[in-house]
Coordinates of N, CA, C and O and ligand atoms in Angstrom, one line a residue:
M24 N -136.4 -4.4 82.9 CA -136.8 -3.1 82.3 C -138.3 -3.0 82.1 O -138.7 -2.0 81.6
A25 N -139.0 -4.0 82.5 CA -140.4 -4.1 82.2 C -141.2 -2.8 82.5 O -142.0 -2.4 81.8
T26 N -141.0 -2.2 83.7 CA -141.8 -1.1 84.1 C -141.1 0.2 84.0 O -141.6 1.2 84.5
A27 N -139.9 0.3 83.4 CA -139.2 1.5 83.2 C -140.1 2.3 82.2 O -140.7 1.8 81.4
Q28 N -140.0 3.7 82.3 CA -140.7 4.5 81.3 C -139.8 4.6 80.1 O -138.6 4.9 80.2
A29 N -140.3 4.3 78.9 CA -139.5 4.4 77.7 C -140.2 4.9 76.5 O -141.4 4.6 76.4
G30 N -139.5 5.7 75.7 CA -140.1 6.2 74.5 C -140.1 5.2 73.4 O -139.8 4.0 73.6
G31 N -140.4 5.6 72.2 CA -140.4 4.7 71.0 C -139.0 4.2 70.6 O -138.1 4.9 70.9
Q32 N -139.0 3.1 69.9 CA -137.7 2.6 69.3 C -136.6 2.5 70.3 O -135.4 2.8 70.0
V33 N -136.9 2.0 71.5 CA -135.8 1.8 72.5 C -135.4 0.3 72.4 O -136.2 -0.6 72.3
R34 N -134.0 0.1 72.3 CA -133.5 -1.2 72.2 C -132.6 -1.4 73.4 O -131.7 -0.6 73.7
A35 N -132.9 -2.5 74.2 CA -132.0 -2.8 75.3 C -131.5 -4.2 75.1 O -132.2 -5.2 74.8
G36 N -130.1 -4.4 75.3 CA -129.5 -5.6 75.1 C -129.8 -6.6 76.3 O -130.5 -6.3 77.2
R37 N -129.3 -7.8 76.1 CA -129.6 -8.9 77.1 C -128.7 -8.8 78.3 O -127.7 -8.1 78.3
H38 N -129.1 -9.4 79.4 CA -128.4 -9.5 80.6 C -128.3 -8.2 81.4 O -127.3 -8.0 82.1
G39 N -129.2 -7.3 81.1 CA -129.3 -6.1 81.9 C -130.1 -6.3 83.2 O -131.0 -7.1 83.2
V40 N -129.7 -5.6 84.3 CA -130.5 -5.7 85.5 C -130.7 -4.3 86.1 O -129.9 -3.4 85.9
T41 N -131.8 -4.2 86.9 CA -132.0 -3.1 87.8 C -132.7 -3.6 89.0 O -133.4 -4.6 89.0
N42 N -132.5 -2.9 90.1 CA -133.2 -3.3 91.3 C -134.5 -2.5 91.5 O -135.2 -2.8 92.5
R43 N -134.8 -1.6 90.6 CA -136.0 -0.8 90.7 C -136.4 -0.1 89.4 O -136.0 1.1 89.2
A44 N -137.0 -0.8 88.5 CA -137.2 -0.3 87.2 C -137.9 1.0 87.1 O -137.7 1.8 86.2
G45 N -138.8 1.3 88.1 CA -139.6 2.5 88.1 C -138.8 3.8 88.2 O -139.4 4.9 88.0
V46 N -137.6 3.7 88.5 CA -136.8 5.0 88.7 C -136.1 5.4 87.4 O -135.4 6.4 87.3
I47 N -136.3 4.6 86.3 CA -135.6 4.8 85.1 C -136.5 5.4 84.0 O -137.6 4.9 83.8
S48 N -136.1 6.5 83.4 CA -136.9 7.1 82.3 C -136.0 7.2 81.0 O -134.9 7.8 81.1
I49 N -136.4 6.5 80.0 CA -135.6 6.4 78.7 C -136.4 7.1 77.6 O -137.6 6.8 77.4
G50 N -135.7 8.0 76.9 CA -136.4 8.7 75.8 C -136.5 7.8 74.5 O -136.5 6.5 74.6
S51 N -136.8 8.4 73.4 CA -137.0 7.7 72.2 C -135.7 7.4 71.5 O -134.7 8.2 71.7
R52 N -135.6 6.4 70.6 CA -134.5 6.0 69.8 C -133.2 5.8 70.7 O -132.1 6.2 70.3
V53 N -133.4 5.3 71.8 CA -132.2 5.0 72.7 C -131.8 3.5 72.6 O -132.7 2.6 72.5
T54 N -130.5 3.3 72.5 CA -130.0 1.9 72.5 C -129.1 1.7 73.7 O -128.2 2.6 74.0
V55 N -129.4 0.7 74.5 CA -128.5 0.3 75.6 C -128.0 -1.1 75.4 O -128.9 -2.0 75.4
F56 N -126.8 -1.3 75.1 CA -126.3 -2.7 74.8 C -126.3 -3.5 76.1 O -126.6 -3.0 77.2
G57 N -125.9 -4.8 76.0 CA -126.1 -5.7 77.1 C -125.2 -5.5 78.3 O -124.3 -4.8 78.3
Y58 N -125.6 -6.3 79.4 CA -124.8 -6.3 80.6 C -124.8 -5.0 81.4 O -123.9 -4.7 82.1
F59 N -125.9 -4.2 81.2 CA -126.0 -3.0 82.0 C -126.5 -3.2 83.4 O -127.2 -4.2 83.6
V60 N -126.2 -2.3 84.3 CA -126.8 -2.3 85.6 C -127.3 -0.9 85.9 O -126.5 0.0 85.9
F61 N -128.6 -0.8 86.3 CA -129.1 0.4 86.8 C -129.5 0.2 88.2 O -130.3 -0.6 88.5
G62 N -128.8 1.0 89.1 CA -129.1 0.8 90.5 C -129.7 1.9 91.2 O -129.2 3.1 91.1
D63 N -130.8 1.7 91.9 CA -131.3 2.7 92.9 C -130.7 2.5 94.2 O -130.8 1.4 94.8
L64 N -129.9 3.5 94.7 CA -129.1 3.3 95.9 C -130.0 3.5 97.1 O -129.5 3.4 98.2
D65 N -131.2 4.0 96.9 CA -132.1 4.3 98.1 C -133.5 3.7 97.8 O -134.4 4.5 97.5
T66 N -133.6 2.4 97.9 CA -134.9 1.8 97.5 C -136.0 2.1 98.5 O -137.1 1.7 98.2
Q67 N -135.7 2.6 99.7 CA -136.7 3.0 100.6 C -137.3 4.3 100.3 O -138.3 4.7 100.9
S68 N -136.7 5.1 99.4 CA -137.2 6.4 99.1 C -138.5 6.3 98.3 O -138.8 5.3 97.6
P69 N -139.4 7.4 98.3 CA -140.6 7.4 97.4 C -140.2 7.2 96.0 O -139.1 7.7 95.5
L70 N -141.0 6.4 95.3 CA -140.7 6.1 93.9 C -140.8 7.4 93.0 O -141.8 8.1 93.0
K71 N -139.7 7.7 92.3 CA -139.6 8.8 91.4 C -138.5 8.5 90.4 O -137.7 7.6 90.6
V72 N -138.5 9.2 89.3 CA -137.5 9.0 88.3 C -136.1 9.5 88.8 O -136.0 10.7 89.3
K73 N -135.1 8.7 88.8 CA -133.8 9.1 89.3 C -132.7 9.0 88.2 O -131.7 9.6 88.3
I74 N -133.0 8.2 87.2 CA -132.0 8.0 86.1 C -132.8 8.3 84.8 O -133.8 7.7 84.4
T75 N -132.3 9.4 84.0 CA -133.0 9.8 82.8 C -132.0 9.7 81.6 O -130.8 10.1 81.8
I76 N -132.4 9.1 80.6 CA -131.6 9.0 79.4 C -132.3 9.6 78.2 O -133.5 9.2 77.9
G77 N -131.7 10.7 77.6 CA -132.4 11.5 76.6 C -132.5 10.8 75.3 O -131.8 9.8 74.9
D78 N -133.4 11.3 74.4 CA -133.6 10.8 73.1 C -132.3 10.6 72.3 O -131.4 11.5 72.3
G79 N -132.2 9.5 71.5 CA -131.2 9.3 70.6 C -129.8 8.9 71.2 O -128.8 8.8 70.5
S80 N -129.8 8.7 72.5 CA -128.5 8.3 73.1 C -128.2 6.9 72.9 O -129.1 6.0 72.8
I81 N -126.9 6.6 72.8 CA -126.4 5.2 72.6 C -125.4 4.8 73.7 O -124.5 5.6 73.9
I82 N -125.7 3.7 74.4 CA -124.8 3.3 75.5 C -124.3 1.9 75.2 O -125.1 1.0 75.0
M83 N -123.0 1.7 75.2 CA -122.4 0.4 74.8 C -122.4 -0.5 76.0 O -123.0 -0.2 77.0
F84 N -121.7 -1.6 75.8 CA -121.8 -2.7 76.8 C -121.3 -2.4 78.2 O -120.4 -1.6 78.4
R85 N -121.9 -3.1 79.2 CA -121.4 -3.1 80.6 C -121.5 -1.7 81.2 O -120.6 -1.2 81.9
F86 N -122.6 -1.0 80.9 CA -122.8 0.3 81.6 C -123.4 0.1 83.0 O -124.3 -0.6 83.2
Q87 N -122.8 0.9 83.9 CA -123.4 0.9 85.3 C -123.7 2.3 85.7 O -122.8 3.2 85.6
C88 N -124.9 2.5 86.1 CA -125.4 3.8 86.6 C -126.1 3.6 87.9 O -127.1 2.9 88.0
N89 N -125.6 4.3 89.0 CA -126.1 4.2 90.3 C -126.7 5.6 90.7 O -126.0 6.6 90.5
A90 N -127.9 5.6 91.2 CA -128.4 6.9 91.6 C -129.2 6.8 92.9 O -130.1 5.9 93.0
A91 N -128.9 7.6 93.8 CA -129.8 7.8 95.0 C -130.8 8.9 94.8 O -131.9 8.9 95.4
E92 N -130.4 9.9 93.9 CA -131.2 11.1 93.7 C -131.4 11.4 92.2 O -132.5 11.3 91.7
S93 N -130.3 11.6 91.5 CA -130.5 12.0 90.1 C -129.3 11.9 89.3 O -128.2 12.5 89.6
V94 N -129.4 11.1 88.2 CA -128.4 11.1 87.1 C -129.2 11.4 85.8 O -130.1 10.6 85.4
R95 N -128.8 12.5 85.2 CA -129.5 12.9 83.9 C -128.5 12.9 82.8 O -127.5 13.6 82.8
I96 N -128.8 12.0 81.8 CA -128.0 11.9 80.6 C -128.8 12.5 79.5 O -130.0 12.2 79.3
G97 N -128.2 13.5 78.8 CA -128.9 14.3 77.8 C -129.3 13.5 76.6 O -129.3 12.3 76.5
E98 N -129.6 14.3 75.5 CA -130.0 13.7 74.2 C -128.7 13.5 73.4 O -127.7 14.3 73.5
D99 N -128.8 12.4 72.6 CA -127.7 12.1 71.6 C -126.3 12.0 72.3 O -125.3 12.5 71.8
V100 N -126.3 11.5 73.5 CA -125.1 11.2 74.2 C -124.6 9.8 73.8 O -125.4 8.9 73.7
S101 N -123.3 9.7 73.5 CA -122.7 8.4 73.1 C -121.8 8.0 74.3 O -120.9 8.7 74.7
I102 N -122.1 6.8 74.8 CA -121.3 6.3 75.9 C -120.7 5.0 75.5 O -121.4 4.0 75.2
A103 N -119.3 4.9 75.6 CA -118.6 3.7 75.2 C -118.8 2.6 76.3 O -119.4 2.8 77.3
S104 N -118.1 1.5 76.1 CA -118.3 0.3 77.0 C -117.6 0.6 78.3 O -116.7 1.4 78.4
N105 N -118.1 -0.1 79.3 CA -117.5 -0.1 80.7 C -117.5 1.2 81.4 O -116.6 1.5 82.2
V106 N -118.5 2.0 81.1 CA -118.6 3.3 81.8 C -119.4 3.2 83.1 O -120.4 2.4 83.1
F107 N -119.0 3.9 84.1 CA -119.7 3.9 85.4 C -120.0 5.3 85.8 O -119.1 6.2 85.8
I108 N -121.3 5.6 86.1 CA -121.7 6.9 86.6 C -122.4 6.7 87.9 O -123.3 5.8 88.0
T109 N -122.1 7.5 88.9 CA -122.7 7.5 90.2 C -123.0 8.8 90.8 O -122.2 9.8 90.5
D110 N -124.1 9.0 91.5 CA -124.4 10.3 92.1 C -124.1 10.2 93.6 O -124.4 11.2 94.3
S111 N -123.4 9.2 94.1 CA -123.3 9.0 95.5 C -122.0 8.3 95.9 O -121.4 7.5 95.1
D112 N -121.6 8.5 97.1 CA -120.5 7.7 97.8 C -121.0 7.2 99.1 O -121.9 7.8 99.7
H113 N -120.4 6.1 99.6 CA -120.7 5.7 100.9 C -120.2 6.8 101.9 O -119.1 7.4 101.6
V114 N -120.8 6.9 103.0 CA -120.2 7.7 104.1 C -119.3 6.7 104.9 O -119.8 5.7 105.4
V115 N -118.1 7.0 105.0 CA -117.1 6.2 105.7 C -117.0 6.6 107.1 O -116.5 7.8 107.3
E116 N -117.4 5.8 108.0 CA -117.5 6.2 109.4 C -116.1 6.1 110.1 O -115.4 5.1 109.9
P117 N -115.7 7.2 110.8 CA -114.4 7.1 111.4 C -114.3 6.0 112.5 O -113.1 5.6 112.8
D118 N -115.4 5.5 113.0 CA -115.3 4.4 114.0 C -115.0 3.1 113.4 O -115.0 2.1 114.1
G119 N -114.9 3.0 112.1 CA -114.5 1.7 111.5 C -115.6 0.8 111.1 O -115.4 -0.3 110.6
T120 N -116.9 1.3 111.2 CA -118.0 0.5 110.7 C -117.9 0.3 109.2 O -117.8 1.3 108.5
P121 N -117.9 -0.9 108.8 CA -117.7 -1.2 107.4 C -118.9 -0.7 106.6 O -120.1 -0.6 107.1
V122 N -118.7 -0.3 105.3 CA -119.8 0.2 104.5 C -120.9 -0.8 104.2 O -122.0 -0.5 103.9
T123 N -120.5 -2.1 104.4 CA -121.5 -3.1 104.2 C -122.6 -3.0 105.3 O -123.7 -3.5 105.2
R124 N -122.3 -2.4 106.5 CA -123.3 -2.2 107.5 C -123.7 -0.8 107.8 O -124.2 -0.5 108.8
N125 N -123.5 0.0 106.8 CA -123.8 1.4 106.9 C -124.4 1.9 105.6 O -123.8 1.9 104.6
T126 N -125.7 2.3 105.7 CA -126.4 2.6 104.5 C -126.4 4.1 104.2 O -127.0 4.6 103.2
K127 N -125.6 4.9 105.0 CA -125.5 6.3 104.8 C -124.8 6.6 103.5 O -123.7 6.1 103.2
L128 N -125.3 7.6 102.8 CA -124.7 8.0 101.5 C -124.5 9.5 101.5 O -125.2 10.3 102.1
V129 N -123.5 10.0 100.8 CA -123.4 11.4 100.4 C -123.7 11.5 98.9 O -123.1 10.8 98.1
T130 N -124.7 12.3 98.6 CA -125.3 12.3 97.2 C -125.3 13.7 96.6 O -125.7 14.6 97.3
R131 N -124.8 13.7 95.4 CA -125.0 15.0 94.6 C -125.3 14.7 93.2 O -124.7 13.8 92.6
P132 N -126.3 15.3 92.6 CA -126.8 15.0 91.3 C -125.7 15.1 90.2 O -124.8 15.9 90.3
V133 N -125.9 14.3 89.2 CA -125.0 14.3 88.0 C -125.8 14.6 86.8 O -126.9 14.2 86.6
E134 N -125.2 15.4 85.9 CA -125.8 15.8 84.7 C -124.8 15.7 83.5 O -123.7 16.2 83.6
I135 N -125.2 15.1 82.4 CA -124.4 15.0 81.2 C -125.1 15.7 80.1 O -126.2 15.3 79.7
G136 N -124.5 16.7 79.5 CA -125.2 17.5 78.5 C -125.4 16.8 77.2 O -124.8 15.8 76.9
N137 N -126.3 17.4 76.4 CA -126.6 16.8 75.0 C -125.3 16.7 74.2 O -124.5 17.6 74.3
G138 N -125.3 15.7 73.4 CA -124.2 15.5 72.4 C -122.9 15.2 73.0 O -121.9 15.2 72.2
C139 N -122.8 14.8 74.2 CA -121.5 14.4 74.8 C -121.0 13.0 74.3 O -121.9 12.2 73.9
W140 N -119.7 12.8 74.2 CA -119.2 11.5 73.9 C -118.3 11.1 75.1 O -117.3 11.8 75.4
I141 N -118.7 10.0 75.7 CA -118.0 9.5 76.9 C -117.2 8.3 76.5 O -117.7 7.3 76.1
G142 N -115.8 8.4 76.7 CA -114.9 7.3 76.2 C -115.0 6.1 77.1 O -115.5 6.1 78.2
Q143 N -114.4 5.0 76.5 CA -114.4 3.7 77.2 C -113.7 3.8 78.6 O -112.7 4.4 78.8
N144 N -114.4 3.0 79.5 CA -113.9 2.9 80.9 C -114.0 4.2 81.7 O -113.4 4.2 82.8
A145 N -114.6 5.2 81.2 CA -114.7 6.4 82.0 C -115.6 6.2 83.3 O -116.5 5.4 83.3
V146 N -115.2 7.0 84.3 CA -116.0 7.0 85.6 C -116.4 8.5 85.8 O -115.5 9.4 85.7
I147 N -117.6 8.7 86.1 CA -118.1 10.0 86.4 C -118.7 10.0 87.8 O -119.7 9.2 88.1
L148 N -118.2 10.8 88.6 CA -118.5 10.8 90.1 C -119.5 11.8 90.5 O -119.9 12.7 89.7
K149 N -120.0 11.7 91.7 CA -121.1 12.5 92.2 C -120.8 14.0 92.1 O -119.7 14.5 92.2
G150 N -121.9 14.7 91.8 CA -121.9 16.1 91.7 C -121.4 16.7 90.5 O -121.3 18.0 90.3
V151 N -121.0 15.9 89.5 CA -120.4 16.4 88.3 C -121.5 16.8 87.3 O -122.4 16.1 87.0
T152 N -121.3 18.0 86.7 CA -122.1 18.5 85.5 C -121.2 18.6 84.3 O -120.2 19.3 84.4
I153 N -121.5 17.9 83.3 CA -120.7 18.0 82.0 C -121.6 18.8 81.0 O -122.7 18.4 80.8
G154 N -121.0 19.8 80.5 CA -121.8 20.7 79.6 C -122.1 20.0 78.2 O -121.6 18.9 78.0
E155 N -122.8 20.7 77.4 CA -123.1 20.1 76.1 C -121.9 19.9 75.2 O -120.9 20.7 75.2
H156 N -121.9 18.9 74.4 CA -120.9 18.6 73.3 C -119.5 18.5 73.9 O -118.5 19.0 73.3
C157 N -119.4 17.8 75.0 CA -118.0 17.6 75.6 C -117.5 16.2 75.2 O -118.3 15.3 74.8
V158 N -116.2 16.0 75.3 CA -115.6 14.6 75.1 C -114.9 14.3 76.4 O -114.2 15.1 77.0
V159 N -115.2 13.1 76.9 CA -114.4 12.5 78.1 C -113.6 11.4 77.5 O -114.0 10.4 77.0
G160 N -112.2 11.5 77.7 CA -111.3 10.6 77.2 C -111.4 9.2 77.8 O -111.9 9.0 78.9
A161 N -110.9 8.2 77.1 CA -110.9 6.8 77.6 C -110.2 6.8 79.0 O -109.2 7.5 79.2
N162 N -110.7 6.0 79.9 CA -110.1 5.7 81.2 C -110.1 6.9 82.1 O -109.4 6.9 83.1
S163 N -110.8 7.9 81.8 CA -110.8 9.1 82.6 C -111.7 9.0 83.9 O -112.7 8.2 83.9
V164 N -111.3 9.7 84.9 CA -112.2 9.8 86.1 C -112.6 11.2 86.3 O -111.7 12.1 86.6
V165 N -113.8 11.5 86.1 CA -114.3 12.9 86.1 C -114.8 13.2 87.5 O -115.8 12.7 88.0
T166 N -114.1 14.2 88.2 CA -114.4 14.5 89.5 C -115.0 16.0 89.7 O -115.4 16.3 90.7
R167 N -114.8 16.7 88.6 CA -115.2 18.2 88.7 C -116.1 18.5 87.4 O -116.0 17.8 86.4
D168 N -116.8 19.6 87.5 CA -117.6 20.0 86.4 C -116.8 20.3 85.1 O -115.6 20.7 85.2
V169 N -117.4 20.1 84.0 CA -116.7 20.3 82.7 C -117.5 21.3 81.9 O -118.7 21.1 81.6
P170 N -116.9 22.4 81.5 CA -117.7 23.4 80.7 C -118.0 22.9 79.3 O -117.3 22.0 78.8
A171 N -119.1 23.4 78.7 CA -119.5 22.9 77.4 C -118.4 23.0 76.4 O -117.5 23.8 76.5
R172 N -118.4 22.1 75.4 CA -117.5 22.0 74.3 C -116.0 21.9 74.7 O -115.1 22.6 74.2
T173 N -115.8 21.0 75.7 CA -114.5 20.8 76.2 C -114.1 19.4 76.2 O -115.0 18.5 76.4
V174 N -112.8 19.1 75.9 CA -112.3 17.7 75.9 C -111.6 17.5 77.2 O -110.6 18.3 77.5
V175 N -111.9 16.5 78.0 CA -111.2 16.3 79.3 C -110.7 14.8 79.2 O -111.2 14.0 78.6
A176 N -109.5 14.6 79.9 CA -109.0 13.3 80.0 C -108.1 13.1 81.2 O -107.6 14.1 81.7
G177 N -107.9 11.9 81.6 CA -107.0 11.5 82.7 C -107.7 11.3 84.0 O -108.9 11.3 84.1
N178 N -106.9 11.0 85.0 CA -107.4 10.7 86.4 C -106.6 11.5 87.4 O -105.5 11.2 87.6
P179 N -107.2 12.5 88.0 CA -108.5 13.1 87.7 C -108.5 13.8 86.3 O -107.5 14.3 85.9
A180 N -109.7 13.8 85.7 CA -109.8 14.4 84.3 C -109.5 15.9 84.3 O -110.0 16.6 85.2
K181 N -108.6 16.3 83.4 CA -108.3 17.7 83.2 C -108.6 18.1 81.8 O -108.6 17.2 80.9
V182 N -108.8 19.4 81.6 CA -109.1 19.9 80.2 C -107.8 19.7 79.3 O -106.7 20.1 79.7
I183 N -108.0 19.0 78.2 CA -106.9 18.9 77.2 C -107.2 19.7 76.0 O -106.2 20.1 75.3
K184 N -108.5 20.1 75.7 CA -108.8 20.9 74.5 C -110.1 21.6 74.7 O -111.0 21.1 75.5
T185 N -110.3 22.7 74.0 CA -111.6 23.3 73.9 C -112.0 23.2 72.4 O -111.2 23.4 71.6
L186 N -113.2 22.8 72.2 CA -113.7 22.5 70.8 C -114.2 23.8 70.2 O -114.8 24.7 70.9
Ligands
COA208 C1 -110.0 12.2 74.4 C2 -109.6 11.9 72.9 C3 -110.9 11.9 72.0 C4 -108.7 13.0 72.5 O1 -108.2 12.7 71.3 P1 -107.3 13.9 70.6 O2 -108.1 15.2 70.5 O3 -106.8 13.3 69.3 O4 -106.1 14.1 71.6 P2 -104.6 14.0 71.5 O5 -104.2 12.7 71.0 O6 -104.2 15.2 70.6 O7 -104.1 14.2 73.0 C5 -103.9 15.5 73.6 C6 -103.2 15.2 74.9 O8 -104.2 14.6 75.8 C7 -103.6 13.3 76.2 N1 -104.7 12.4 76.2 C8 -105.6 12.1 75.2 N2 -106.4 11.2 75.5 C9 -106.2 10.8 76.8 C10 -106.8 9.9 77.7 N3 -107.8 9.2 77.4 N4 -106.3 9.9 78.9 C11 -105.2 10.6 79.3 N5 -104.6 11.5 78.5 C12 -105.1 11.6 77.2 C13 -102.6 13.0 75.2 O9 -101.6 12.1 75.7 C14 -102.0 14.3 74.9 O10 -101.2 14.7 75.9 P3 -99.8 15.6 75.6 O11 -100.3 16.9 75.0 O12 -99.2 15.7 76.9 O13 -99.0 14.7 74.6 C15 -109.0 10.5 72.8 O14 -107.7 10.5 73.2 C16 -109.8 9.4 73.5 O15 -109.6 9.1 74.7 N6 -110.8 8.8 72.8 C17 -111.7 7.9 73.4 C18 -111.8 6.6 72.5 C19 -112.8 5.7 73.0 O16 -113.0 5.5 74.2 N7 -113.6 5.1 72.1 C20 -114.7 4.2 72.5 C21 -115.5 3.8 71.3 S1 -116.8 5.0 71.0

């Protein structure tokens, strides 16, 4: 985390890794517990911020966030343990070339609004925008946008309540 941009009072747990610290921007009063992974999926691209974590957000253990272009986590977002967020998928070639030998990605930015609570083991996939003050239930896989003040749960995540 040495060269990531970070505001004041940032606390990062042990055993966290990233392959390109310069793509991460962390606000003030942010806590990220241990065993996190921040991955730049396109390390040949010009250096720019790809992963943003807003002021006051708290991220529990074993968080993984992969970005080729942009993952923006708002302010005061609470993320439980084992959450995975990605803005990309591998392009799976019909000729059978394995993804280990194919660096092509399909990428769409991800945004998580201020004040969201993301439950344990949730997965948030490429292209998803989650509005402000939403709840994502434990074990959910979010594949579509979520309007503000909405509770979603399940795989694929569906609306279960409006707040
Ligand atoms: C999403 C959540 C907040 C909803 O709580 P709630 O408002 O009390 O919801 P309810 O228990 O009334 O459930 C409403 C419906 O959604 C379903 N549901 C709730 N959470 C679900 C989940 N995570 N996955 C799938 N379905 C879920 C319930 O089974 C129920 O379905 P039904 O109407 O068919 O019976 C809660 O279930 C949850 O997942 N919390 C996350 C806990 C967590 O990860 N904590 C980490 C520490 S910060």
